[in-house]
XYZ file of C-alpha atoms in Angstrom:
722
model
C 21.446 31.357 -66.294
C 19.041 34.355 -66.073
C 19.415 36.850 -63.183
C 16.794 37.131 -60.458
C 15.652 40.690 -61.722
C 15.139 39.230 -65.275
C 12.967 36.280 -64.159
C 10.985 37.848 -61.259
C 7.753 38.466 -63.321
C 7.885 34.873 -64.640
C 8.712 33.398 -61.132
C 5.657 35.204 -59.584
C 3.325 33.468 -62.169
C 4.392 29.925 -61.150
C 2.328 28.124 -58.387
C 3.333 28.665 -54.743
C 5.096 25.804 -53.104
C 2.759 23.849 -50.799
C 4.364 22.308 -47.697
C 3.594 18.587 -47.041
C 3.113 17.728 -43.375
C 6.215 17.097 -41.408
C 6.221 14.090 -39.137
C 7.254 14.611 -35.313
C 10.502 12.872 -35.850
C 11.429 14.764 -39.054
C 12.784 18.191 -40.041
C 12.907 19.771 -43.376
C 16.129 20.815 -45.048
C 16.824 23.195 -47.920
C 19.381 22.217 -50.555
C 20.758 25.501 -51.913
C 21.675 24.586 -55.623
C 24.820 25.983 -57.025
C 25.039 29.270 -59.013
C 26.649 32.631 -59.530
C 26.036 35.483 -57.189
C 23.413 37.173 -59.368
C 21.696 34.052 -60.399
C 18.150 33.353 -59.431
C 17.979 31.204 -56.231
C 17.063 27.553 -56.753
C 16.402 25.136 -53.970
C 15.083 21.726 -53.111
C 13.093 21.103 -49.966
C 13.145 17.715 -48.467
C 12.304 15.794 -45.318
C 15.003 14.248 -43.191
C 15.237 12.456 -39.902
C 15.631 15.052 -37.205
C 18.982 15.036 -35.535
C 19.270 13.251 -32.168
C 21.917 13.096 -29.536
C 22.192 9.308 -30.347
C 23.364 10.179 -33.866
C 26.646 11.547 -32.674
C 30.061 10.140 -31.952
C 32.917 11.557 -29.900
C 35.899 12.367 -32.088
C 38.289 14.076 -29.616
C 39.813 13.478 -26.199
C 38.079 14.777 -23.053
C 40.083 17.427 -20.995
C 40.159 14.883 -18.008
C 41.693 12.282 -20.297
C 44.409 14.782 -21.454
C 45.164 15.753 -17.812
C 45.735 12.135 -16.843
C 48.727 11.879 -19.103
C 50.647 14.978 -17.844
C 53.897 15.161 -15.971
C 54.464 17.197 -12.859
C 54.576 21.034 -13.356
C 52.164 21.116 -16.302
C 48.417 21.802 -16.582
C 45.915 21.387 -19.430
C 43.268 23.810 -20.091
C 40.374 23.677 -22.496
C 39.998 26.850 -24.570
C 36.883 28.359 -26.121
C 38.004 27.223 -29.493
C 38.245 23.554 -28.343
C 42.098 23.312 -28.330
C 44.059 22.263 -25.312
C 46.415 24.807 -24.076
C 49.335 23.382 -22.006
C 50.916 25.633 -19.267
C 54.295 24.809 -17.625
C 56.547 26.483 -15.221
C 58.332 29.715 -16.087
C 55.247 30.845 -18.030
C 55.592 28.247 -20.673
C 52.606 28.088 -22.979
C 52.270 25.498 -25.950
C 49.783 23.706 -27.904
C 51.945 20.661 -27.996
C 51.505 17.927 -25.316
C 54.598 18.058 -23.150
C 55.147 14.412 -23.361
C 53.821 13.197 -26.718
C 54.335 16.478 -28.700
C 50.840 16.034 -30.014
C 48.414 18.929 -30.609
C 45.148 18.073 -28.963
C 41.486 19.126 -29.044
C 38.797 18.588 -26.438
C 35.704 16.482 -26.816
C 33.493 17.361 -29.582
C 30.692 15.503 -31.166
C 30.200 14.929 -34.876
C 26.726 14.252 -36.278
C 26.882 10.869 -38.168
C 23.069 11.074 -39.075
C 21.532 13.976 -41.015
C 24.310 16.333 -42.375
C 23.479 20.036 -42.733
C 24.519 23.460 -41.788
C 22.158 25.940 -39.928
C 21.812 29.482 -40.842
C 21.346 32.174 -38.157
C 20.211 35.547 -39.468
C 17.548 38.266 -38.894
C 14.313 38.396 -40.907
C 14.678 42.216 -41.161
C 12.208 44.993 -41.053
C 12.172 45.531 -44.833
C 8.908 44.139 -46.182
C 10.433 43.595 -49.683
C 10.384 39.954 -50.856
C 11.869 37.736 -53.594
C 10.741 34.652 -55.042
C 12.947 31.547 -54.941
C 12.514 28.625 -57.249
C 11.665 25.362 -55.468
C 12.439 22.417 -57.704
C 10.190 19.403 -56.999
C 9.544 16.168 -58.634
C 6.287 17.487 -59.896
C 7.605 20.662 -61.468
C 8.544 24.185 -60.486
C 7.061 26.112 -57.596
C 8.029 29.323 -55.777
C 8.365 30.542 -52.317
C 8.526 34.267 -51.196
C 11.417 35.087 -48.805
C 12.518 38.542 -47.391
C 15.307 40.403 -49.040
C 17.779 39.900 -46.183
C 17.535 36.131 -46.374
C 17.892 36.236 -50.229
C 21.157 38.356 -49.727
C 22.386 35.827 -47.299
C 21.732 32.828 -49.628
C 23.688 34.516 -52.428
C 26.664 34.961 -50.119
C 26.646 31.457 -48.811
C 25.753 29.755 -52.201
C 28.696 27.864 -53.715
C 29.526 28.048 -57.420
C 29.860 24.352 -58.108
C 28.406 22.220 -55.364
C 24.921 22.293 -53.450
C 24.711 23.102 -49.760
C 22.257 21.510 -47.368
C 20.978 24.064 -44.945
C 18.417 24.469 -42.133
C 16.753 27.841 -42.430
C 13.752 28.576 -40.257
C 11.791 30.646 -42.881
C 11.994 27.778 -45.416
C 12.092 24.676 -43.279
C 9.147 25.559 -41.050
C 5.713 26.321 -42.576
C 5.311 29.623 -41.039
C 1.556 29.740 -41.671
C 1.095 26.581 -39.544
C 1.127 27.573 -35.791
C 0.781 23.830 -34.704
C 3.864 23.093 -36.784
C 5.803 26.047 -35.556
C 5.218 24.895 -32.043
C 6.378 21.325 -32.870
C 9.573 22.404 -34.702
C 10.560 24.909 -31.990
C 10.811 21.898 -29.569
C 13.671 20.567 -31.883
C 15.632 23.841 -32.096
C 18.119 22.751 -29.380
C 19.322 19.828 -31.244
C 18.998 21.439 -34.753
C 21.616 24.045 -33.938
C 23.688 21.866 -31.527
C 24.208 19.026 -34.000
C 24.668 21.068 -37.205
C 27.985 20.610 -38.926
C 28.388 24.227 -38.411
C 26.213 27.439 -37.850
C 26.612 30.201 -40.295
C 25.765 33.548 -38.806
C 24.875 36.160 -41.297
C 25.524 39.588 -39.959
C 24.704 41.362 -43.153
C 26.325 42.996 -46.228
C 29.734 44.628 -46.036
C 29.347 48.282 -44.795
C 30.715 50.767 -42.367
C 34.283 49.578 -42.810
C 33.167 45.960 -41.633
C 36.091 44.357 -43.314
C 38.474 46.278 -41.160
C 36.439 45.531 -38.055
C 36.448 41.820 -38.795
C 40.197 41.876 -39.554
C 40.854 43.763 -36.322
C 38.834 41.310 -34.149
C 40.590 38.245 -35.811
C 44.000 39.680 -35.005
C 43.035 40.459 -31.451
C 41.688 37.004 -31.006
C 45.069 35.430 -32.236
C 46.784 37.231 -29.251
C 44.583 35.752 -26.546
C 43.391 32.430 -25.391
C 40.594 32.118 -22.961
C 40.285 28.932 -20.752
C 36.985 27.505 -19.739
C 34.972 27.080 -17.511
C 36.441 29.979 -15.494
C 37.211 32.159 -18.457
C 40.743 33.146 -17.550
C 42.855 34.809 -20.254
C 46.366 33.918 -21.375
C 48.678 35.089 -24.007
C 48.357 32.691 -27.080
C 51.361 30.554 -27.530
C 51.955 31.827 -30.991
C 50.981 35.606 -30.291
C 52.691 38.627 -31.591
C 51.389 40.808 -28.798
C 51.957 38.936 -25.590
C 50.641 41.666 -23.345
C 47.284 42.206 -24.958
C 45.526 39.677 -22.919
C 45.639 41.886 -19.886
C 42.740 44.255 -19.489
C 44.942 47.215 -18.213
C 47.039 47.203 -21.430
C 45.671 49.884 -23.846
C 45.114 48.673 -27.331
C 46.553 50.813 -30.256
C 43.091 51.477 -31.995
C 42.546 54.764 -33.819
C 39.219 56.371 -34.352
C 38.677 54.466 -37.538
C 39.062 51.119 -35.844
C 36.892 51.903 -32.802
C 34.100 53.270 -35.049
C 34.213 50.345 -37.346
C 33.872 47.793 -34.404
C 31.174 49.791 -32.818
C 29.241 49.876 -36.068
C 29.640 46.081 -36.406
C 28.395 45.412 -32.885
C 25.250 47.608 -33.508
C 24.108 45.357 -36.371
C 20.461 44.134 -35.840
C 21.487 40.473 -35.489
C 22.903 41.088 -31.973
C 19.566 42.408 -30.704
C 17.361 39.600 -31.862
C 16.097 37.043 -29.267
C 16.177 33.793 -31.288
C 19.776 34.195 -32.253
C 21.041 33.907 -28.797
C 20.346 30.251 -28.524
C 21.533 29.636 -31.952
C 24.939 30.954 -31.274
C 25.250 29.570 -27.815
C 24.594 26.134 -29.234
C 26.974 26.516 -32.114
C 30.032 24.396 -32.251
C 33.640 25.763 -32.505
C 33.541 25.296 -36.384
C 30.795 27.947 -36.672
C 31.437 31.318 -38.407
C 30.130 34.857 -38.418
C 29.751 36.134 -41.966
C 29.642 39.930 -42.856
C 29.713 40.274 -46.590
C 32.470 38.038 -47.768
C 34.412 38.542 -44.635
C 34.158 35.862 -41.874
C 35.531 35.057 -38.333
C 35.199 31.950 -36.256
C 32.618 32.272 -33.502
C 35.149 31.386 -30.724
C 37.530 34.121 -32.041
C 34.627 36.667 -32.042
C 33.807 35.668 -28.361
C 37.530 36.039 -27.385
C 37.920 39.352 -29.064
C 34.794 41.007 -27.736
C 35.618 39.599 -24.205
C 39.010 41.192 -24.490
C 37.415 44.612 -25.476
C 34.873 44.353 -22.823
C 37.514 44.206 -20.042
C 39.697 46.844 -21.443
C 40.085 49.774 -18.999
C 40.956 52.244 -21.701
C 37.810 51.958 -23.642
C 34.848 54.416 -23.228
C 32.227 53.205 -20.781
C 29.291 53.268 -23.265
C 31.480 51.247 -25.731
C 32.365 48.669 -23.243
C 28.764 48.326 -22.238
C 27.608 47.450 -25.799
C 30.652 45.146 -26.093
C 29.757 43.396 -22.860
C 26.187 43.129 -23.973
C 27.170 41.385 -27.284
C 29.786 39.236 -25.600
C 27.359 37.878 -22.990
C 24.713 37.023 -25.668
C 27.211 35.014 -27.837
C 29.390 33.319 -25.192
C 28.692 29.507 -25.177
C 26.565 28.009 -22.573
C 27.846 27.969 -19.077
C 26.268 26.491 -15.939
C 24.469 29.570 -14.398
C 20.852 29.010 -13.570
C 18.535 28.874 -16.503
C 16.231 31.536 -14.836
C 19.150 33.990 -14.929
C 19.562 33.421 -18.699
C 15.822 33.776 -19.315
C 15.606 37.086 -17.323
C 18.631 38.430 -19.215
C 17.553 37.448 -22.604
C 14.218 39.311 -22.340
C 16.145 42.483 -23.461
C 16.365 40.812 -26.875
C 13.881 41.702 -29.575
C 11.217 39.403 -30.974
C 7.912 39.861 -32.795
C 5.731 37.367 -30.724
C 5.937 37.997 -26.924
C 5.496 34.197 -26.382
C 8.872 33.743 -27.915
C 10.425 35.503 -24.771
C 9.986 31.985 -23.418
C 9.810 29.690 -26.446
C 12.880 31.507 -28.004
C 14.962 30.408 -25.088
C 14.048 26.748 -24.819
C 16.918 25.740 -26.940
C 19.236 26.618 -24.036
C 16.905 25.421 -21.352
C 17.741 22.300 -19.283
C 15.891 19.225 -20.399
C 13.646 19.142 -17.328
C 12.349 22.569 -18.267
C 11.954 21.746 -22.005
C 9.861 18.668 -21.179
C 7.451 20.779 -19.169
C 7.087 23.733 -21.591
C 5.582 22.683 -24.973
C 5.378 25.547 -27.444
C 1.890 26.432 -28.373
C 1.088 29.412 -30.288
C -2.689 29.089 -29.745
C -2.392 29.881 -26.050
C -2.181 33.388 -24.543
C 1.002 35.189 -23.647
C -0.157 35.301 -19.974
C -0.585 31.515 -19.940
C 2.847 31.046 -21.437
C 4.479 33.179 -18.827
C 2.515 31.456 -16.061
C 3.527 27.992 -17.340
C 7.250 29.045 -17.597
C 7.265 30.320 -13.868
C 5.561 27.107 -12.666
C 7.842 24.838 -14.735
C 11.138 26.478 -13.423
C 9.804 26.416 -9.884
C 8.918 22.799 -10.054
C 12.031 21.762 -11.804
C 14.383 23.571 -9.388
C 12.240 23.228 -6.161
C 12.984 26.829 -5.555
C 11.136 30.110 -5.490
C 13.707 31.991 -7.526
C 10.898 33.377 -9.847
C 10.012 35.717 -6.946
C 13.468 37.467 -7.456
C 12.234 38.464 -10.853
C 8.752 39.704 -10.074
C 7.939 43.405 -10.758
C 4.174 43.586 -10.388
C 4.129 47.357 -10.859
C 5.148 46.794 -14.474
C 3.647 43.510 -15.310
C 1.186 42.937 -18.187
C -2.437 43.116 -17.170
C -3.868 39.803 -15.933
C -0.789 38.183 -14.637
C -0.700 36.942 -11.085
C 1.838 38.881 -8.929
C 4.114 35.768 -8.507
C 4.328 35.195 -12.239
C 7.390 36.733 -13.987
C 6.661 39.039 -16.855
C 9.208 37.861 -19.205
C 8.717 40.820 -21.493
C 9.651 43.387 -18.974
C 12.941 44.878 -19.860
C 13.334 46.992 -16.878
C 16.505 46.081 -15.047
C 16.342 45.205 -11.375
C 19.704 45.292 -9.661
C 19.845 42.272 -7.438
C 23.076 40.365 -6.553
C 23.040 36.548 -7.110
C 25.204 35.802 -4.011
C 22.460 35.877 -1.466
C 20.836 33.151 0.551
C 18.044 34.618 2.670
C 16.475 31.181 2.673
C 19.699 29.177 2.951
C 19.805 26.003 0.921
C 16.112 25.354 1.635
C 13.704 24.032 -0.845
C 10.500 25.869 -1.630
C 7.850 23.182 -1.585
C 5.579 25.399 -3.383
C 2.119 24.358 -4.524
C 0.170 25.629 -7.470
C -3.421 25.750 -8.679
C -3.794 25.137 -12.367
C -4.390 27.778 -15.016
C -6.462 29.961 -14.754
C -6.967 29.928 -10.855
C -3.310 30.786 -10.610
C -2.264 30.663 -6.985
C 1.171 29.769 -5.486
C 1.295 28.616 -1.883
C 4.679 29.005 -0.130
C 6.179 28.626 3.182
C 7.372 31.879 4.679
C 8.557 33.648 7.913
C 7.243 37.061 8.623
C 10.020 39.475 9.449
C 8.440 42.748 9.968
C 5.835 45.363 8.795
C 6.884 48.376 6.560
C 6.693 51.553 8.656
C 8.493 54.088 6.471
C 8.919 54.407 2.767
C 11.467 56.764 1.159
C 11.202 58.539 -2.216
C 12.456 56.774 -5.305
C 16.025 57.493 -6.092
C 16.353 59.107 -9.432
C 18.892 58.156 -12.138
C 20.394 61.659 -11.840
C 23.893 61.125 -10.441
C 24.003 64.607 -8.877
C 20.991 63.803 -6.730
C 22.195 60.440 -5.376
C 24.209 61.927 -2.395
C 21.146 63.904 -1.235
C 18.946 60.864 -1.609
C 21.201 58.809 0.498
C 21.509 61.565 3.176
C 17.620 61.772 3.364
C 17.244 58.111 3.642
C 19.813 57.964 6.409
C 18.292 60.713 8.442
C 14.808 59.270 8.043
C 16.007 55.977 9.450
C 17.942 57.525 12.099
C 15.091 59.768 13.261
C 12.731 56.705 13.310
C 15.070 54.610 15.366
C 15.371 57.522 17.867
C 11.820 57.916 18.187
C 11.153 54.213 18.448
C 14.088 53.455 20.752
C 15.113 50.554 18.511
C 18.560 51.961 17.841
C 20.177 52.816 14.480
C 22.779 50.360 13.066
C 24.900 52.299 10.587
C 26.775 49.196 9.350
C 23.495 47.471 8.337
C 22.227 50.679 6.711
C 25.570 50.871 4.701
C 25.498 47.208 3.757
C 21.935 47.495 2.446
C 22.740 50.679 0.419
C 25.737 48.663 -1.173
C 23.484 45.508 -1.773
C 26.164 43.636 0.202
C 28.751 44.087 -2.666
C 31.583 44.975 -0.388
C 35.190 43.510 -0.139
C 34.507 42.006 3.254
C 31.908 39.787 1.681
C 33.240 39.443 -1.835
C 37.118 39.621 -1.572
C 39.351 39.873 -4.571
C 37.223 41.873 -6.764
C 38.289 45.508 -5.796
C 35.164 46.414 -4.020
C 35.081 48.957 -1.274
C 35.502 47.697 2.300
C 32.807 48.126 4.846
C 35.058 50.587 6.762
C 35.444 52.742 3.498
C 31.794 52.650 2.713
C 30.971 53.665 6.310
C 33.350 56.569 5.954
C 31.814 57.579 2.768
C 28.358 57.476 4.218
C 29.354 59.605 7.028
C 30.869 62.208 4.594
C 27.566 62.202 2.707
C 25.499 62.622 5.778
C 27.751 65.505 6.881
C 27.230 67.436 3.569
C 25.266 70.631 3.705
C 21.821 69.853 2.072
C 22.189 72.666 -0.408
C 25.673 71.414 -1.477
C 24.421 67.790 -1.611
C 21.724 68.923 -4.135
C 24.050 71.269 -6.009
C 24.619 70.616 -9.751
C 28.282 71.347 -9.246
C 28.432 68.018 -7.508
C 28.805 66.440 -10.931
C 32.108 68.250 -11.478
C 35.248 68.309 -9.396
C 33.545 67.748 -5.997
C 31.922 64.559 -7.236
C 35.037 62.758 -8.113
C 35.658 61.091 -4.634
C 32.147 59.688 -5.000
C 32.369 58.147 -8.420
C 33.733 54.675 -7.099
C 31.507 54.799 -4.070
C 28.593 55.495 -6.248
C 29.092 52.138 -7.841
C 29.097 50.762 -4.228
C 25.758 52.347 -3.596
C 23.851 51.644 -6.839
C 20.526 53.054 -5.560
C 19.287 54.581 -8.759
C 15.652 53.606 -9.416
C 15.483 52.022 -5.850
C 13.116 52.847 -2.888
C 14.178 52.553 0.670
C 11.894 51.185 3.360
C 12.237 50.611 7.094
C 10.220 48.210 9.103
C 8.857 49.011 12.572
C 11.568 46.765 14.171
C 14.377 48.726 12.411
C 15.271 46.595 9.326
C 16.149 48.740 6.383
C 15.689 47.509 2.819
C 15.937 48.483 -0.773
C 13.681 47.399 -3.618
C 12.842 48.220 -7.258
C 9.234 48.553 -6.757
C 6.365 50.452 -4.837
C 6.363 49.466 -1.157
C 3.701 50.909 1.037
C 3.293 51.357 4.830
C 1.867 48.082 6.328
C 3.252 45.867 3.705
C 4.825 42.601 5.000
C 8.500 41.812 4.820
C 9.091 37.996 4.687
C 11.611 35.326 3.871
C 10.206 32.616 1.609
C 11.657 29.115 1.630
C 13.602 28.566 -1.574
C 13.899 32.265 -2.499
C 17.477 33.851 -2.227
C 16.239 37.345 -1.272
C 13.466 38.575 1.040
C 10.221 39.596 -0.501
C 7.553 42.277 0.249
C 4.067 41.206 0.084
C 0.685 42.965 0.447
C -2.631 41.710 1.855
C -5.211 41.145 -0.903
C -8.700 42.589 -0.846
C -10.133 39.117 -1.789
C -12.355 37.425 0.870
C -9.733 34.534 1.162
C -6.518 35.289 3.075
C -4.113 35.807 0.287
C -1.287 38.119 -0.687
C 0.218 39.898 -3.693
C 3.880 39.975 -4.346
C 5.182 43.630 -4.401
C 8.719 42.552 -5.194
C 12.170 41.158 -3.973
C 14.344 43.267 -1.872
C 17.714 43.539 -0.193
C 17.713 43.673 3.585
C 21.134 43.537 5.340
C 20.516 41.384 8.340
C 18.205 38.898 6.522
C 20.431 37.845 3.652
C 22.178 34.949 5.204
C 19.370 32.674 6.480
C 19.173 34.950 9.613
C 15.296 34.594 9.662
C 15.627 30.768 9.731
C 18.652 30.173 11.712
C 19.377 33.318 13.739
C 22.439 35.580 13.656
C 25.897 34.129 12.915
C 28.322 34.138 15.907
C 30.811 37.080 15.942
C 33.462 34.428 15.693
C 32.382 33.595 12.190
C 31.962 35.586 8.996
C 30.542 34.957 5.499
C 32.745 35.039 2.369
C 31.450 34.649 -1.030
C 33.741 32.488 -3.233
C 33.506 31.959 -7.106
C 32.724 28.229 -7.793
C 32.101 26.122 -10.874
C 33.188 28.821 -13.307
C 29.892 30.856 -13.182
C 28.416 30.550 -9.775
C 29.248 31.960 -6.427
C 28.898 30.042 -3.179
C 29.066 30.932 0.599
C 31.887 29.791 2.800
C 32.064 30.402 6.653
C 35.371 31.526 8.116
C 36.041 31.210 11.662
C 38.008 34.248 12.626
C 40.022 33.062 15.710
C 41.042 29.752 14.189
C 41.203 30.664 10.350
C 39.049 27.377 9.635
C 36.968 27.582 6.522
C 34.031 25.407 5.886
C 30.978 25.191 3.566
C 28.893 23.872 6.378
C 26.707 26.654 8.247
C 28.033 26.611 11.846
C 24.436 27.412 13.016
C 23.128 24.159 11.821
C 23.335 20.760 13.714
C 25.261 17.920 12.252
C 23.538 16.402 9.250
C 21.268 13.658 10.533
C 21.482 10.059 9.359
C 20.884 8.720 6.784
C 21.539 11.889 4.984
C 24.922 12.505 3.285
C 26.078 15.603 1.238
C 26.982 14.973 -2.330
C 29.743 16.586 -4.308
C 28.409 16.793 -7.811
C 28.863 19.369 -10.704
C 26.129 21.976 -11.041
C 24.327 22.670 -14.356
C 21.927 25.230 -15.638
C 19.114 23.025 -14.239
C 20.173 23.861 -10.690
C 18.871 26.996 -8.818
C 21.033 29.913 -7.563
C 21.569 28.304 -4.157
C 21.889 24.594 -4.139
C 23.539 21.617 -2.368
C 22.691 18.032 -3.118
C 22.086 15.353 -0.523
C 21.500 11.574 -0.543
C 19.363 9.563 1.736
C 21.557 6.406 2.003
C 18.611 4.241 2.967
C 15.908 5.162 0.379
C 18.456 6.431 -2.296
C 16.492 9.651 -2.670
C 18.361 12.610 -3.860
C 17.226 16.135 -2.978
C 18.639 19.556 -3.827
C 18.239 21.209 -0.553
C 19.423 20.852 3.033
C 17.143 18.334 4.900
C 17.768 20.364 7.996
C 15.850 23.213 6.330
C 12.742 21.385 5.482
C 9.502 22.878 6.853
C 9.075 20.285 9.588
C 12.701 20.451 10.658
C 12.568 24.252 10.874
C 9.323 24.285 12.822
C 11.030 21.748 15.234
C 13.624 24.494 15.877
C 10.875 26.951 16.721
C 10.892 28.879 13.352
C 7.318 30.355 12.912
C 6.766 29.218 9.305
C 3.390 29.718 7.808
C 1.828 28.853 4.565
C 0.971 31.969 2.488
C -1.154 32.022 -0.566
C 0.178 34.337 -3.279
C -2.221 35.509 -6.043
């Protein structure tokens, strides 16, 4: 068979392939015909019934079924690779069931309908194209594809048998925007129900074979259990200590450099590939040249590297970034995934939303229909509305940065293309477990009406903290003194503990035990040391050397870089990544985990713009709705459901622990609280309740509904955001 180079002039003279319309219940598949590596690429393109969840059958046991058959002293854990790891006493670890001796795998589904593999790759920046031959019943046609795809097809092509593939560049008519929108809706099932996903990282280069081999070996030493992602030594490992993050790995400079080069490949930075790999099954592979590694093994290995204390910080940051993007779907709120994925690259800004719909919950996918004819602004507006309506929360306000938003967006609409990082912890509940009950006007009027409590008016605004580490102590000192002076002049009193908690964003051991964070007492002592520093010393460049060593860990406790401090007239101190002004209003919005700063609008109607979310110690635990917690009680944040954190209330005198807020009255009849697993469709803060008379289920505490709060004397008002 002639090579591609020999035949290119002839191929270019043949007629271009013309796509026939694809029905709503169809997809196209490409059959890659067999050939040698250098042969020209021949394909068939045909229509098939699109894969559906109803076309699958369960072929393995569920983890619950496995646990039912265990004897005392043994536990069963599902691993990332889909195997069941059995743990017994005396650190016993084995793949064999302790009773039957059988090796077991957790529930996976097999598509019994349309059979195919899905290719995940980057289109590439190189504009060079090649022609592929499309064999049809009517003759020979050609299609132009980019060089990166042509190289990938040569690597996955088999010598003797054809291969059915789904490839976006060939299976979607890219010139037809309506078809693109229609087919994007099916991406979730296309990748989830593929026999396997083949991830093409590119040709072998930069010692990539050594990197792949190293990662495969590391993954063979470690097993990771889901959903909590605990690490264990693999039963058949050679290096039983490598699972522990404090154990150094014996990697030389060559090994570190080869892995770093592999993780810097363009595939890891593209937006569309995130959903493709997260939806892939455990049989899926990453291919680099002719070297491959199973996707679960790649996740395990990069996770082990990410946590390794002995690795350089910048190297760990990149590893963490990659690992987060490829880790299978967990149950964290979809809005968190959406906000994080916006760091990924895409050519069309609408794809900041459309490119994530594959990992969106069904309720959101049903409300957002990809349409490449509408504006970016409308896509972002529709996504913000859909998420708010599906969750009945105002979590979108946590992600608003109006100072950096695209021109024309309402202040309450998230700019999903904004890649500026806002530090905001996800363990706050300024509005408790309340529902937002938000109302919207349709595009293009674009208003959002929320229920809110005004908590103060901004009276002082500090300078923005720079990202220069050496200047952070001086900034903290200046902020502290400004607040202390204002408190002295107003006679409101200065609460140092609240100031310290705000500067730490509440990330202290007292609130988040078991994570190695600083205690409030230690943070308070550090703050006093910073305040006592001579101003000239605090601004000295020498602070980055020996004298700054005691501040390195506390600097992580006070992550103020890029933030601005503000203080209200009543003495509340807050931090935000934005531009607050004197006379701005601090409020708590029902359904929003953090307080929000708003600003009166110049429009004739009484309306407000969102300035941004903020952290204000003293408002983060539903204080504005329920008042202060008794000194006999304290809040503790505990990890729940594998990827979420929930608040518990500890009674200090008795040691009693409860999920019920002691400030609330008993749950009124006919309501009962439900115990149900959470999914990505649920918001940050959620509890489910059932009305036993009407059978209505709601995802918020009925005691925090607007009418119930007003009956308690809470001064709720309806506020229109524009």
